[in-house]
């Protein structure tokens, strides 16, 4: 047995960087026990780690964009074998996030008159 030895803790380190790149995250800081208590000395104070909420420098943006189809292209020439002509359109703006999906066909076909030569 000996003289009481009180617990000695290091000061808290700096707060860690925020865990989030956008919106709300968390950060922590720690300290350590430099000298363990002995012989009835004062015990260590808790906590050894603290955690808090933090806000990132950027807000989180949920990109929402509706799909947009292009206008119809011109009808193709009449196919002499099938007696059909077609026209197409394409996705001008792709759907993103919670935006609406594209609706409707991207190709249309209709009958046409064959011209025999």
Short mmCIF file of the C-alpha atoms (twelve columns), coordinates in Angstrom:
data_MODEL
# 
_entry.id   MODEL 
# 
loop_
_atom_site.group_PDB 
_atom_site.id 
_atom_site.type_symbol 
_atom_site.label_atom_id 
_atom_site.label_alt_id 
_atom_site.label_comp_id 
_atom_site.label_asym_id 
_atom_site.label_seq_id 
_atom_site.Cartn_x 
_atom_site.Cartn_y 
_atom_site.Cartn_z 
_atom_site.pdbx_PDB_model_num 
ATOM 1   C CA . UNK A 1   0.000   0.000  0.000    1 
ATOM 2   C CA . UNK A 2   1.066   3.586  -0.505   1 
ATOM 3   C CA . UNK A 3   -0.107  7.133  -0.773   1 
ATOM 4   C CA . UNK A 4   -3.341  7.637  -2.758   1 
ATOM 5   C CA . UNK A 5   -2.748  8.338  -6.461   1 
ATOM 6   C CA . UNK A 6   -5.485  10.315 -8.173   1 
ATOM 7   C CA . UNK A 7   -6.495  9.674  -11.774  1 
ATOM 8   C CA . UNK A 8   -4.932  12.090 -14.256  1 
ATOM 9   C CA . UNK A 9   -6.566  12.547 -17.648  1 
ATOM 10  C CA . UNK A 10  -5.207  14.353 -20.655  1 
ATOM 11  C CA . UNK A 11  -7.225  17.300 -21.995  1 
ATOM 12  C CA . UNK A 12  -9.673  16.533 -24.787  1 
ATOM 13  C CA . UNK A 13  -8.147  16.600 -28.240  1 
ATOM 14  C CA . UNK A 14  -9.651  18.837 -30.942  1 
ATOM 15  C CA . UNK A 15  -13.011 17.851 -32.418  1 
ATOM 16  C CA . UNK A 16  -12.722 15.541 -35.405  1 
ATOM 17  C CA . UNK A 17  -13.953 16.724 -38.774  1 
ATOM 18  C CA . UNK A 18  -17.663 16.324 -39.462  1 
ATOM 19  C CA . UNK A 19  -18.575 12.832 -40.703  1 
ATOM 20  C CA . UNK A 20  -20.990 14.235 -43.294  1 
ATOM 21  C CA . UNK A 21  -20.056 15.940 -46.540  1 
ATOM 22  C CA . UNK A 22  -23.526 17.469 -46.665  1 
ATOM 23  C CA . UNK A 23  -26.330 17.940 -44.161  1 
ATOM 24  C CA . UNK A 24  -25.925 16.730 -40.562  1 
ATOM 25  C CA . UNK A 25  -23.255 14.348 -39.311  1 
ATOM 26  C CA . UNK A 26  -21.306 13.792 -36.117  1 
ATOM 27  C CA . UNK A 27  -17.869 14.534 -34.771  1 
ATOM 28  C CA . UNK A 28  -15.997 13.330 -31.729  1 
ATOM 29  C CA . UNK A 29  -13.110 14.183 -29.486  1 
ATOM 30  C CA . UNK A 30  -11.173 11.963 -27.119  1 
ATOM 31  C CA . UNK A 31  -8.962  12.112 -24.077  1 
ATOM 32  C CA . UNK A 32  -6.897  9.468  -22.349  1 
ATOM 33  C CA . UNK A 33  -6.054  8.396  -18.838  1 
ATOM 34  C CA . UNK A 34  -2.475  9.467  -18.200  1 
ATOM 35  C CA . UNK A 35  -2.283  8.045  -14.658  1 
ATOM 36  C CA . UNK A 36  -4.567  5.304  -13.356  1 
ATOM 37  C CA . UNK A 37  -5.866  5.839  -9.790   1 
ATOM 38  C CA . UNK A 38  -4.267  3.748  -7.075   1 
ATOM 39  C CA . UNK A 39  -4.486  3.220  -3.338   1 
ATOM 40  C CA . UNK A 40  -7.880  4.875  -2.949   1 
ATOM 41  C CA . UNK A 41  -7.102  7.928  -5.101   1 
ATOM 42  C CA . UNK A 42  -9.806  9.807  -6.979   1 
ATOM 43  C CA . UNK A 43  -11.279 7.848  -9.854   1 
ATOM 44  C CA . UNK A 44  -11.271 9.022  -13.456  1 
ATOM 45  C CA . UNK A 45  -14.064 11.182 -14.790  1 
ATOM 46  C CA . UNK A 46  -16.114 9.976  -17.689  1 
ATOM 47  C CA . UNK A 47  -16.382 10.214 -20.577  1 
ATOM 48  C CA . UNK A 48  -13.175 9.506  -22.416  1 
ATOM 49  C CA . UNK A 49  -14.948 10.359 -25.676  1 
ATOM 50  C CA . UNK A 50  -17.566 12.977 -26.529  1 
ATOM 51  C CA . UNK A 51  -19.747 12.954 -29.635  1 
ATOM 52  C CA . UNK A 52  -21.828 15.809 -30.991  1 
ATOM 53  C CA . UNK A 53  -23.861 16.608 -34.080  1 
ATOM 54  C CA . UNK A 54  -22.318 18.859 -36.683  1 
ATOM 55  C CA . UNK A 55  -23.466 20.457 -39.897  1 
ATOM 56  C CA . UNK A 56  -21.436 20.054 -43.040  1 
ATOM 57  C CA . UNK A 57  -20.607 23.138 -45.022  1 
ATOM 58  C CA . UNK A 58  -22.921 22.085 -47.883  1 
ATOM 59  C CA . UNK A 59  -26.631 21.265 -47.732  1 
ATOM 60  C CA . UNK A 60  -27.707 17.941 -49.208  1 
ATOM 61  C CA . UNK A 61  -29.462 18.459 -52.508  1 
ATOM 62  C CA . UNK A 62  -31.718 15.758 -53.856  1 
ATOM 63  C CA . UNK A 63  -31.708 16.255 -57.576  1 
ATOM 64  C CA . UNK A 64  -35.208 15.830 -58.943  1 
ATOM 65  C CA . UNK A 65  -35.681 16.082 -62.660  1 
ATOM 66  C CA . UNK A 66  -38.541 14.909 -64.865  1 
ATOM 67  C CA . UNK A 67  -37.734 12.980 -68.009  1 
ATOM 68  C CA . UNK A 68  -38.293 14.912 -71.223  1 
ATOM 69  C CA . UNK A 69  -38.596 13.392 -74.663  1 
ATOM 70  C CA . UNK A 70  -37.563 15.230 -77.811  1 
ATOM 71  C CA . UNK A 71  -39.975 16.194 -80.536  1 
ATOM 72  C CA . UNK A 72  -40.715 13.517 -83.132  1 
ATOM 73  C CA . UNK A 73  -38.270 13.361 -86.006  1 
ATOM 74  C CA . UNK A 74  -39.607 13.311 -89.557  1 
ATOM 75  C CA . UNK A 75  -41.194 10.139 -90.910  1 
ATOM 76  C CA . UNK A 76  -38.808 7.851  -92.740  1 
ATOM 77  C CA . UNK A 77  -39.317 7.014  -96.392  1 
ATOM 78  C CA . UNK A 78  -41.848 4.287  -97.084  1 
ATOM 79  C CA . UNK A 79  -40.204 0.867  -96.895  1 
ATOM 80  C CA . UNK A 80  -41.109 -0.907 -100.136 1 
ATOM 81  C CA . UNK A 81  -40.965 -4.357 -98.526  1 
ATOM 82  C CA . UNK A 82  -43.095 -3.682 -95.426  1 
ATOM 83  C CA . UNK A 83  -45.171 -0.722 -96.654  1 
ATOM 84  C CA . UNK A 84  -44.406 1.073  -93.417  1 
ATOM 85  C CA . UNK A 85  -42.659 4.240  -92.382  1 
ATOM 86  C CA . UNK A 86  -41.300 5.076  -88.946  1 
ATOM 87  C CA . UNK A 87  -40.359 8.073  -86.891  1 
ATOM 88  C CA . UNK A 88  -38.444 8.295  -83.638  1 
ATOM 89  C CA . UNK A 89  -37.794 10.558 -80.705  1 
ATOM 90  C CA . UNK A 90  -35.192 10.323 -77.980  1 
ATOM 91  C CA . UNK A 91  -34.701 11.160 -74.305  1 
ATOM 92  C CA . UNK A 92  -33.698 14.814 -74.243  1 
ATOM 93  C CA . UNK A 93  -33.476 15.047 -70.408  1 
ATOM 94  C CA . UNK A 94  -33.007 11.896 -68.319  1 
ATOM 95  C CA . UNK A 95  -35.153 11.331 -65.246  1 
ATOM 96  C CA . UNK A 96  -33.306 11.832 -61.931  1 
ATOM 97  C CA . UNK A 97  -34.170 11.439 -58.246  1 
ATOM 98  C CA . UNK A 98  -37.913 11.557 -57.645  1 
ATOM 99  C CA . UNK A 99  -38.656 13.008 -61.086  1 
ATOM 100 C CA . UNK A 100 -41.232 11.517 -63.404  1 
ATOM 101 C CA . UNK A 101 -40.175 8.747  -65.783  1 
ATOM 102 C CA . UNK A 102 -40.543 9.123  -69.536  1 
ATOM 103 C CA . UNK A 103 -43.914 8.073  -70.866  1 
ATOM 104 C CA . UNK A 104 -44.865 7.048  -74.371  1 
ATOM 105 C CA . UNK A 105 -43.148 5.241  -77.194  1 
ATOM 106 C CA . UNK A 106 -39.871 6.323  -78.666  1 
ATOM 107 C CA . UNK A 107 -40.752 4.843  -82.067  1 
ATOM 108 C CA . UNK A 108 -43.950 5.002  -84.103  1 
ATOM 109 C CA . UNK A 109 -44.775 3.028  -87.216  1 
ATOM 110 C CA . UNK A 110 -47.581 3.577  -89.704  1 
ATOM 111 C CA . UNK A 111 -48.612 2.107  -92.997  1 
ATOM 112 C CA . UNK A 112 -47.804 3.878  -96.233  1 
ATOM 113 C CA . UNK A 113 -48.443 3.424  -99.940  1 
ATOM 114 C CA . UNK A 114 -45.777 1.571  -101.847 1 
ATOM 115 C CA . UNK A 115 -44.883 3.073  -105.134 1 
ATOM 116 C CA . UNK A 116 -43.957 0.405  -107.645 1 
ATOM 117 C CA . UNK A 117 -41.673 1.458  -110.400 1 
# 
